[in-house]
Coordinates of C-alpha atoms in Angstrom, one line a residue:
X1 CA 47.6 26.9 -47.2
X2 CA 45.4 25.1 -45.0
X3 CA 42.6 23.0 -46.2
X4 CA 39.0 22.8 -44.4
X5 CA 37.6 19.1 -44.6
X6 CA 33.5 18.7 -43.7
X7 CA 33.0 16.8 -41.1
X8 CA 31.6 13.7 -41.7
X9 CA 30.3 12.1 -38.4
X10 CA 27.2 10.8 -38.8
X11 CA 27.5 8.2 -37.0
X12 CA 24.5 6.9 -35.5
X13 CA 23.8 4.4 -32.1
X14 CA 24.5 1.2 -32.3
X15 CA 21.2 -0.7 -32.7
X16 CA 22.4 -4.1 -30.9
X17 CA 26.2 -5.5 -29.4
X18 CA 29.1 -4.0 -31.1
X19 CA 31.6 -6.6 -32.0
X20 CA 34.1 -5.3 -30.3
X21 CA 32.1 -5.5 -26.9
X22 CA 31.3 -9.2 -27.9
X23 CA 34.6 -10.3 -28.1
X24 CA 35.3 -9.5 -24.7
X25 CA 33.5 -12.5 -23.9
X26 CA 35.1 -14.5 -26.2
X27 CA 38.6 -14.4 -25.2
X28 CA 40.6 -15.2 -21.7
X29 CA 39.3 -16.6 -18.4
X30 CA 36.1 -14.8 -17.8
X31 CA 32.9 -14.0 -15.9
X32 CA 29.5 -13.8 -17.7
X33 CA 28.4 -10.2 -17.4
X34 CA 27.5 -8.7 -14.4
X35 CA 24.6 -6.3 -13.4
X36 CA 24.4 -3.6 -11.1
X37 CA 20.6 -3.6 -10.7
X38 CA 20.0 -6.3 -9.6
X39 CA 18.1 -7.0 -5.9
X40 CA 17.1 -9.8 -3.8
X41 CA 13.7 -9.6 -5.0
X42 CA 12.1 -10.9 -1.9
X43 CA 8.9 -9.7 -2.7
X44 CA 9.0 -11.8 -6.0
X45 CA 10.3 -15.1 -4.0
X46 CA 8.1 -14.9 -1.1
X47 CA 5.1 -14.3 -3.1
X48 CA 3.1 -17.7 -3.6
X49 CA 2.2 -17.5 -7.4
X50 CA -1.2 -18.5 -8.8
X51 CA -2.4 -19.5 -12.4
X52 CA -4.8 -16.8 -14.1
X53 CA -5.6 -18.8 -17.5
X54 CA -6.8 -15.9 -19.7
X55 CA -5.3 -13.4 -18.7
X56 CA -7.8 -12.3 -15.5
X57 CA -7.9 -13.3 -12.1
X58 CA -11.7 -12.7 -10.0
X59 CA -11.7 -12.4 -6.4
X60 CA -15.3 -13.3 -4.8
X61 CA -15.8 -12.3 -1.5
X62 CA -18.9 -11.9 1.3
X63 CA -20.6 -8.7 0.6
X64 CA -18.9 -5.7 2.5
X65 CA -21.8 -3.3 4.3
X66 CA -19.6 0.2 4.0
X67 CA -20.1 2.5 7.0
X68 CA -18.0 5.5 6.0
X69 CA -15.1 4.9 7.8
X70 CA -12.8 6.5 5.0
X71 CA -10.7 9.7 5.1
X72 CA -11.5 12.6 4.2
X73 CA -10.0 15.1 1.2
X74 CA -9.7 18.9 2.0
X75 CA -8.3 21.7 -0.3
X76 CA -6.3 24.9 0.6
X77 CA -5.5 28.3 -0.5
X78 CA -2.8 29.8 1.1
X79 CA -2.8 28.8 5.0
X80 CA -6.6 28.5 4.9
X81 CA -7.5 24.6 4.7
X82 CA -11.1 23.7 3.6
X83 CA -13.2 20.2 3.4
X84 CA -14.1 18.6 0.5
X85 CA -18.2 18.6 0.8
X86 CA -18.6 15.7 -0.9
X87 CA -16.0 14.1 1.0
X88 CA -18.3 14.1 4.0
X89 CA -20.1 11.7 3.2
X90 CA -16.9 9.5 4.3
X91 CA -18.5 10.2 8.0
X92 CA -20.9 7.4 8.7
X93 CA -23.9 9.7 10.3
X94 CA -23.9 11.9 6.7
X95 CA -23.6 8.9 4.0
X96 CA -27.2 8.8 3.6
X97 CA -26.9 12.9 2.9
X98 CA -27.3 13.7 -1.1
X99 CA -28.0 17.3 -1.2
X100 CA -24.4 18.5 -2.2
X101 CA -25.8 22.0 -1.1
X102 CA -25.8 20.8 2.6
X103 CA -22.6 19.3 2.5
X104 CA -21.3 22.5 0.8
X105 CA -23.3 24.1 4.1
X106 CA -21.5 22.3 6.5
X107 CA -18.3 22.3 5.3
X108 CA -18.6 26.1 5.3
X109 CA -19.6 26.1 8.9
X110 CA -15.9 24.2 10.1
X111 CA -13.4 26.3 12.0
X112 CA -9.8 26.2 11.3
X113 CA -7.6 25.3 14.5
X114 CA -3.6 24.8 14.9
X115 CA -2.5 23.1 17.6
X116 CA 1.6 23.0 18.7
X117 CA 2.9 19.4 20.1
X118 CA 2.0 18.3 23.2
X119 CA -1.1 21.0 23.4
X120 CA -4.2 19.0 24.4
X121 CA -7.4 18.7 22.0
X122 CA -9.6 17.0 24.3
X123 CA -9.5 16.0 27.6
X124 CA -12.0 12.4 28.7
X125 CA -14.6 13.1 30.2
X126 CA -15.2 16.3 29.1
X127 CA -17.9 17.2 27.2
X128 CA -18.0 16.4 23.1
X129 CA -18.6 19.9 21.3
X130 CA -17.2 19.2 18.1
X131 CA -16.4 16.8 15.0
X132 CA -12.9 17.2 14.2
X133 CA -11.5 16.5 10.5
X134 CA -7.5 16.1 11.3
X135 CA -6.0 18.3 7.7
X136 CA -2.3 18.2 8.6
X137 CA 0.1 16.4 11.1
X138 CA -0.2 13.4 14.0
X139 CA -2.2 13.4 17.4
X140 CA -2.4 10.2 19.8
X141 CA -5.5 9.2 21.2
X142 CA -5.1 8.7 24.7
X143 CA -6.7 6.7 27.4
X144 CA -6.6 5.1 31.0
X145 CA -5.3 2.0 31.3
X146 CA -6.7 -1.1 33.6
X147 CA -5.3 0.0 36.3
X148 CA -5.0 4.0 36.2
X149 CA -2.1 4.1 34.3
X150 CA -1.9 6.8 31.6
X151 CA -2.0 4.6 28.0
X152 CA -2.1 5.2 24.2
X153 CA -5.0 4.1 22.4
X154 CA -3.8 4.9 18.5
X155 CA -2.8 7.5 16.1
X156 CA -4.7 9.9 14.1
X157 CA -3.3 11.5 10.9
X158 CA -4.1 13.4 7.6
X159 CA -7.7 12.5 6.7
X160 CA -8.9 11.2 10.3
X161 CA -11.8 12.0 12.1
X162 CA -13.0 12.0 15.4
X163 CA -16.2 13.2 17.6
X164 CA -18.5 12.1 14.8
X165 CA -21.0 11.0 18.0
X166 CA -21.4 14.7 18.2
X167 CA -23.7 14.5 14.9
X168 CA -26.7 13.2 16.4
X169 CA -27.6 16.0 17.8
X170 CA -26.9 14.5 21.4
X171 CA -24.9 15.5 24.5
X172 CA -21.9 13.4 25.4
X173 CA -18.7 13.3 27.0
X174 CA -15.6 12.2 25.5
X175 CA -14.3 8.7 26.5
X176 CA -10.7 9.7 24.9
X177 CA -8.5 12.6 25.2
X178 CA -6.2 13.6 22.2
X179 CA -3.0 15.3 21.9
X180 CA -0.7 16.6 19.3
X181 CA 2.4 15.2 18.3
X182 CA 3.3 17.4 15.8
X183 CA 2.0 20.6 14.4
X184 CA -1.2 19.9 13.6
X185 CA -3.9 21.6 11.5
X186 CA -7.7 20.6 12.2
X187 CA -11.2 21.6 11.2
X188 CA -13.8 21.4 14.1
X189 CA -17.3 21.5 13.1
X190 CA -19.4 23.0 17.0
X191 CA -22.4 20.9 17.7
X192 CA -24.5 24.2 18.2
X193 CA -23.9 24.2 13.8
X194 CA -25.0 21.0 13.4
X195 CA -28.5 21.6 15.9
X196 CA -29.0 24.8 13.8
X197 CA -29.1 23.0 10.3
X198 CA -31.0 20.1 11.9
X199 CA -33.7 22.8 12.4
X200 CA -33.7 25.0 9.3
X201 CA -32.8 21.4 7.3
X202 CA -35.3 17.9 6.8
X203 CA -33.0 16.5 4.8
X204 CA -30.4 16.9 7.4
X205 CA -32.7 16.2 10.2
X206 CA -33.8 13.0 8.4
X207 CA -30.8 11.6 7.7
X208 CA -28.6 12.5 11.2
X209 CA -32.2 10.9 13.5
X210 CA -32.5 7.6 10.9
X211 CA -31.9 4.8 12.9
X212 CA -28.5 2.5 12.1
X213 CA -29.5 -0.9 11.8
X214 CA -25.7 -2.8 11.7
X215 CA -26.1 -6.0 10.0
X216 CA -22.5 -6.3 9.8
X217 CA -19.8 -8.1 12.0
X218 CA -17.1 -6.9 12.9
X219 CA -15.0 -6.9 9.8
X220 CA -17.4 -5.3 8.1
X221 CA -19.2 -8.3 6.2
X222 CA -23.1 -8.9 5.8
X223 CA -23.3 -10.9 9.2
X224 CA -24.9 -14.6 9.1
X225 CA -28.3 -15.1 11.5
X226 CA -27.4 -17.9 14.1
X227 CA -28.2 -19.1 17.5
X228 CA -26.4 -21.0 19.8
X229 CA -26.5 -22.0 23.5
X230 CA -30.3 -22.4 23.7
X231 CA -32.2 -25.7 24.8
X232 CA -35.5 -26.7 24.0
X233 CA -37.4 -26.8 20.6
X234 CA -35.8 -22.9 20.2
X235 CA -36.6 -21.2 16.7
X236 CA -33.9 -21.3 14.1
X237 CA -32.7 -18.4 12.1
X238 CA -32.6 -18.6 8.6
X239 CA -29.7 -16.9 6.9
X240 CA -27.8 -17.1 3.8
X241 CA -24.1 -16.1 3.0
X242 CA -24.2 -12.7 0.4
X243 CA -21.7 -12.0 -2.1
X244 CA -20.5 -8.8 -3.5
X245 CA -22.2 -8.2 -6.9
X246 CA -19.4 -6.7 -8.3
X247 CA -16.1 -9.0 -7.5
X248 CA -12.9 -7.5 -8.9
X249 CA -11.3 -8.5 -11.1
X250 CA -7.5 -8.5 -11.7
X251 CA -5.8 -8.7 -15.1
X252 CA -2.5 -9.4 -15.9
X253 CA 0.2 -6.6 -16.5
X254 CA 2.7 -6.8 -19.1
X255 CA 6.1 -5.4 -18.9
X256 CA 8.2 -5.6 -22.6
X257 CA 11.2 -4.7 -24.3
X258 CA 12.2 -6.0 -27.6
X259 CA 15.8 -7.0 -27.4
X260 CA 18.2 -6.9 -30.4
X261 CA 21.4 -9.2 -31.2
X262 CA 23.5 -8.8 -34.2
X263 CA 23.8 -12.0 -36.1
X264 CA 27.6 -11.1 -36.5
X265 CA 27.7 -11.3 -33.0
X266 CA 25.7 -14.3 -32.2
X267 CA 27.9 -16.3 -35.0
X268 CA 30.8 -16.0 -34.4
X269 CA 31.4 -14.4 -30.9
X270 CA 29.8 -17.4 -29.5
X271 CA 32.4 -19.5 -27.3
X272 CA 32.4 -19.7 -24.6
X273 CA 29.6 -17.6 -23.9
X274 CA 26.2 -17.9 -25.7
X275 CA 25.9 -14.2 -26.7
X276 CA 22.0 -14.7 -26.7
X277 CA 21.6 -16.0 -23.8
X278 CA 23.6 -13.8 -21.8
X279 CA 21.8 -10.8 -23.8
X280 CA 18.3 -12.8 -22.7
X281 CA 19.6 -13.5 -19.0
X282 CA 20.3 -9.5 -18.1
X283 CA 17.6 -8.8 -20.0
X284 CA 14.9 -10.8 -17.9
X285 CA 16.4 -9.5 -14.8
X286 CA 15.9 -6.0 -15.7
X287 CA 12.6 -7.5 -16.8
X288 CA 11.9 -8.9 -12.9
X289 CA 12.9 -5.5 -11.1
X290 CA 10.8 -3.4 -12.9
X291 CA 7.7 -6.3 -12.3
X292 CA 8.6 -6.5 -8.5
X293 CA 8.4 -2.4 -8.4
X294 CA 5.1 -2.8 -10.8
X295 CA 3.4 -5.2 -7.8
X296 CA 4.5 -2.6 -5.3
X297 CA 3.8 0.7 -6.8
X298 CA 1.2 0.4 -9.6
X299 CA -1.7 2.5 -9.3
X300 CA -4.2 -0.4 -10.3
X301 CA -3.1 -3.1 -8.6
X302 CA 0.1 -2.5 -6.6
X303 CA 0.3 -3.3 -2.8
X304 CA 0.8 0.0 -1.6
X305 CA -2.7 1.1 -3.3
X306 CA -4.5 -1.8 -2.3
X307 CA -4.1 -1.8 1.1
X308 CA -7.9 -1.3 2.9
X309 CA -7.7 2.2 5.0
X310 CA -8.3 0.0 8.2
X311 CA -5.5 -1.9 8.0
X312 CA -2.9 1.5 7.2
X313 CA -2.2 2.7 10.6
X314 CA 1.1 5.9 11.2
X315 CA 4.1 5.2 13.6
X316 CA 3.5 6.5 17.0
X317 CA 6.1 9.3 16.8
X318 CA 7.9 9.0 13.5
X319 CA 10.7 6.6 13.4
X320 CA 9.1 3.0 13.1
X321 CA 9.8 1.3 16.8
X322 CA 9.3 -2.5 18.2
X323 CA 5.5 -0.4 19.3
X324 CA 4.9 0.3 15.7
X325 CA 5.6 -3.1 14.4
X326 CA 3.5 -5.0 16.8
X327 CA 0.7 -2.9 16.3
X328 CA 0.8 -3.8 12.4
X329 CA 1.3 -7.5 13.3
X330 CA -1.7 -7.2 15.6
X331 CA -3.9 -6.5 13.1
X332 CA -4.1 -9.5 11.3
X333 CA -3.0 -13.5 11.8
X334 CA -0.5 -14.9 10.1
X335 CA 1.6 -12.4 9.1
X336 CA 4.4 -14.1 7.0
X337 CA 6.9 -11.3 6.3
X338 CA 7.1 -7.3 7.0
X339 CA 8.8 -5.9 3.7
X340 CA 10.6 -2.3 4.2
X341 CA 13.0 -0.1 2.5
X342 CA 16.8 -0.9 3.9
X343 CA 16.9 2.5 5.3
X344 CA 13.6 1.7 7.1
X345 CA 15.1 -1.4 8.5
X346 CA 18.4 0.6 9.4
X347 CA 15.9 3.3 11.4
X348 CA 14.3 0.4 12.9
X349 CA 17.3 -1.0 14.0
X350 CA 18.5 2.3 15.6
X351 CA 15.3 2.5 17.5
X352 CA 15.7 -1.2 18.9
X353 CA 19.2 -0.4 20.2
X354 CA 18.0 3.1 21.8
X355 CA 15.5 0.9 24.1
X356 CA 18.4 -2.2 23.9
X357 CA 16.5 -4.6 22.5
X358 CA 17.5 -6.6 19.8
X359 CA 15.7 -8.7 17.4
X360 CA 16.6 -12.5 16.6
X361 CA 17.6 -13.4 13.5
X362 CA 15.5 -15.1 11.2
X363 CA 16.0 -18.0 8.4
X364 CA 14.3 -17.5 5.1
X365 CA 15.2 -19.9 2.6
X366 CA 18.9 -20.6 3.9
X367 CA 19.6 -16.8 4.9
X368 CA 19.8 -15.1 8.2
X369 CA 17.6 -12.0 8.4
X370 CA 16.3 -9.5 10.6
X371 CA 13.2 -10.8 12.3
X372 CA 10.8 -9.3 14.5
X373 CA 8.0 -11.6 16.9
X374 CA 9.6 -14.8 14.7
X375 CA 7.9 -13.0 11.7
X376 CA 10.9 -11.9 9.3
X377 CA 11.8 -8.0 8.0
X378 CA 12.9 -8.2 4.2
X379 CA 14.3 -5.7 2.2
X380 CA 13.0 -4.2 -0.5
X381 CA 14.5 -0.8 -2.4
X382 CA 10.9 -0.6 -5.0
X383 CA 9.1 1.0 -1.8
X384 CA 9.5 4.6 -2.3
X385 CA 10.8 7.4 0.2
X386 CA 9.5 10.7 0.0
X387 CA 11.3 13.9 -0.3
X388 CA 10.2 14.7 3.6
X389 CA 12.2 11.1 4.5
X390 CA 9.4 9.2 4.8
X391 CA 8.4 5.9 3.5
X392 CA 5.5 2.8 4.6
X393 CA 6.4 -0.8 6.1
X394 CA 4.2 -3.7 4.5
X395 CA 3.1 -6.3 6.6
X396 CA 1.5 -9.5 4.6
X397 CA 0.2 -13.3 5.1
X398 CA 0.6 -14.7 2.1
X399 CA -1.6 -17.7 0.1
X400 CA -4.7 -18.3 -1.0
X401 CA -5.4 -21.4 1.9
X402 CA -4.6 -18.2 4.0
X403 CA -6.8 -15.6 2.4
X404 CA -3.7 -13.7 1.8
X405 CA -2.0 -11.8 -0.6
X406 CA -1.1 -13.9 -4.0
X407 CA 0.9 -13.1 -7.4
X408 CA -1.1 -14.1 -10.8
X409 CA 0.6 -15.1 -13.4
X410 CA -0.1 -17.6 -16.6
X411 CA 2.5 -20.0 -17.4
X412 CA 2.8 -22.4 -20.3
X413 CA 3.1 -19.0 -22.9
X414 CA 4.4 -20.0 -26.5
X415 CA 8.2 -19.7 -26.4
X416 CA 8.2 -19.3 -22.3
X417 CA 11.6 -18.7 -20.7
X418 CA 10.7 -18.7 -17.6
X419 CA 7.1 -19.0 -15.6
X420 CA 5.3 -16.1 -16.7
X421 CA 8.6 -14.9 -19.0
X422 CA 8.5 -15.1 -23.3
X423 CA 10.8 -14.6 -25.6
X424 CA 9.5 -14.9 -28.6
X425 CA 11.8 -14.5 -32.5
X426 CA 10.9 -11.4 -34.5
X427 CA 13.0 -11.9 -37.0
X428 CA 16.0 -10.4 -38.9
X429 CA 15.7 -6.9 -40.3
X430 CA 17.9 -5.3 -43.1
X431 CA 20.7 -4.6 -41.3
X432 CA 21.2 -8.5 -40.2
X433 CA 20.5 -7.6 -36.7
X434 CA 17.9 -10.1 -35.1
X435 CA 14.8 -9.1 -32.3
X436 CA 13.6 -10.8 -29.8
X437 CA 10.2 -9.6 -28.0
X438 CA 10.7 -10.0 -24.3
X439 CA 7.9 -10.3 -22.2
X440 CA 6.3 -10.7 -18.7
X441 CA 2.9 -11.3 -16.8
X442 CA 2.2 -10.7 -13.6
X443 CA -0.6 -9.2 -11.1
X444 CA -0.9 -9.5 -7.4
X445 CA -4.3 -9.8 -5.6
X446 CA -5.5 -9.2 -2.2
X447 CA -7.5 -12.0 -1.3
X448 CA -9.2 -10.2 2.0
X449 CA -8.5 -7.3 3.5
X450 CA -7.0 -7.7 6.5
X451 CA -4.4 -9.9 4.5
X452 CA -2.0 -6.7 3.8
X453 CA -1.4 -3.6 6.4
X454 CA 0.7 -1.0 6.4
X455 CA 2.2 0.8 8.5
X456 CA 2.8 4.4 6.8
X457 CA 4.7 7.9 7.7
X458 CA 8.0 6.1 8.3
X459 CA 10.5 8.2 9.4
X460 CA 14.1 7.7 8.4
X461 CA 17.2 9.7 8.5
X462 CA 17.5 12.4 5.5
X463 CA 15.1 12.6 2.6
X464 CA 15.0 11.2 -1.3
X465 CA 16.0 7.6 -1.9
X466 CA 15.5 5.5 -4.7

């Protein structure tokens, strides 16, 4: 006769260390635990990190006079691609325009055109007939150089625009030509639509013949009145310096975990190892990877966010060459460090040996790295790759002597472990097993704009990553 027993496994997770996991530190010759996920962290080490007592961090700057010069949105059903209306507006010529019912007008009155690589757009010197809104792929803008020689003047992408000129109604000729790289999708608005809606329109032919008074400089900034080289008893400007009205203002992020030991464990499992503090130690490490992927991917204040549309620029033809790199160092002084996904560095790499050049080696902090111009290529695996194998290349002076990009944190927290790191006692529950709250601050700011570029649709081999 055979007799049925209930099972009676109802055994539930282990809460905090098992014992018999602790005493593998606790006998032999032995390593403290190792970790897997751990990472250089450049970002975290190159980072120069500033105080934010309270919690918040406000950046003043010179008030910013915006022109438009943003991208614009579109929408699609099928294979039929449509602007936004309100994204219009991004144009310069049509910020002043608030009658949604004309933007909806002249977003209706675009034409869809596809274009294979290497078909021209337009050719310089030909006359401008249209605004072009670039929905889908890559084109070059293409020029003459000094001295006849064929030259490329930039890259256009997803959300671009060019032939805005054509809005005022005026007849000009174009002092570009453009080409596709890739398939390419664009919206082309003809200048005859634009004169008929100036006619049937005042609101439209208000706005498009209002004169643009630019009180800016060049970076965009409410410019100062001066004067200088003039003689004589010459009259003096008066100017001021404006401030934005509305600074942001950053506050620190948190990331937590609440770590628990068993006070078995930490009794008498104790030698040589300090159970705790080994628990503490992985603990904060996992703590510091997720707050260096935090200051490179949060929505709110992460670098890849925050970087101002002028300064993201795309690679010339996919993979990110020595010309792709030195037009993002171009774009601002000091860069201190371009930070790039290893498989972006690899594809870089590959790119430099195809033209067989190769780059010197750089020292950062007692370690030979890549280097590019003297101005060093770290590696960091937080910068995401998309599923088409694409990913961005940071470029960043850092400081705030430099108007640069700076980490916030606040240290001297009750029970710190480390700057910006707590660990602060719970207590011991029911079940003798004691908690620990585990916490860190941190925030990044970017000072100015031109302080962090990127340098985005970064081809690399194969798609995915982490």
């Amino acid at each position: 006769m055979v007799t049925l027993t209930e099972s009676t496994s109802d055994v539930r997770p282990n809460q905090s260390l098992s014992t018999t996991a602790a005493r593998n530190l606790a006998t032999t010759t032995k390593s403290v635990p190792q970790m897997r996920g751990i990472s250089p962290r450049w970002l975290l080490r190159m980072l120069p990190w500033e105080e934010a007592p309270g919690g918040a961090y406000r950046v003043n700057r010179r008030l910013t006079l915006t022109v438009g010069d943003g991208r614009v949105s579109f929408t699609s059903t099928g294979a039929r691609v449509r602007v936004v209306p309100r994204e219009l507006r991004e144009l310069a010529l049509l910020r002043g325009l608030t009658d949604d019912g004309v933007l909806a007008a002249l977003a209706d009155r675009f034409e869809q055109r596809e274009y294979a690589p290497g078909e021209v757009v337009v050719t310089a010197g030909q006359p401008a007939e249209h605004v072009y809104l670039v929905a889908h792929g890559k084109l070059s803008r293409l020029g003459t150089g000094r001295y006849g020689d064929p030259a490329v003047l930039g890259t256009l992408a997803g959300g671009d625009h060019f032939g805005e000129q054509v809005l005022d109604g005026g007849e000009r000729a174009w002092e570009f030509g453009v080409k596709a790289i890739t398939p390419c999708i664009l919206l082309a608005l003809p200048r005859r639509s634009i004169v008929e809606l100036r006619e049937v329109t005042a609101h439209v032919r208000g706005v498009l013949s209002r004169p643009r008074q630019r009180r800016s400089n060049r970076q965009g900034e409410a410019a100062i009145a001066m004067s200088a080289g003039h003689a004589g008893e010459h009259r003096l400007p008066g100017a001021f310096v404006d401030y934005e009205l509305s600074p942001r203002e950053y506050e620190l992020s948190v990331a937590q975990t609440v770590l628990r030991v068993h006070s078995r464990v930490a009794d008498l499992y104790n030698q040589p190892m300090d159970q705790v503090e080994q628990q503490l130690r992985l603990t904060v490490e996992a703590l510091r990877e997720r707050q260096e992927n935090e200051l490179v991917n949060n929505r709110e204040f992460g670098l890849l966010h925050n970087a101002d549309l002028k300064q993201r620029i795309h690679t010339r033809s996919g993979p990110p060459t020595p010309d792709d790199l030195d037009d993002l160092l171009c774009r601002r002084r000091g860069t201190r460090f371009f930070l790039a996904h290893p498989r972006a560095i690899a594809a870089f790499g590959r790119e430099c040996s195809r033209r067989g050049v190769y780059p010197a080696p750089v020292e950062v902090r007692g370690r030979q790295v890549m280097g590019w111009r003297g101005v060093p290529v770290l590696p960091c695996d937080k910068i995401p790759i998309g599923p088409g194998g694409t990913t961005s290349i940071m470029a960043m002076r850092t400081g705030k002597d430099e108007s640069g990009v700076i980490g916030l944190r606040e240290t001297g927290l009750p029970d710190e472990y480390e700057p910006g790191v707590s660990v602060r006692f719970m207590g011991i529950d029911g079940k003798a097993i004691r908690s620990y709250l585990v916490s860190a601050y941190y925030s990044a700011a970017v000072l100015v704009p031109d302080a962090l570029g990127i340098l985005e649709n970064v081809e690399v081999q194969g798609g995915g990553g982490r």
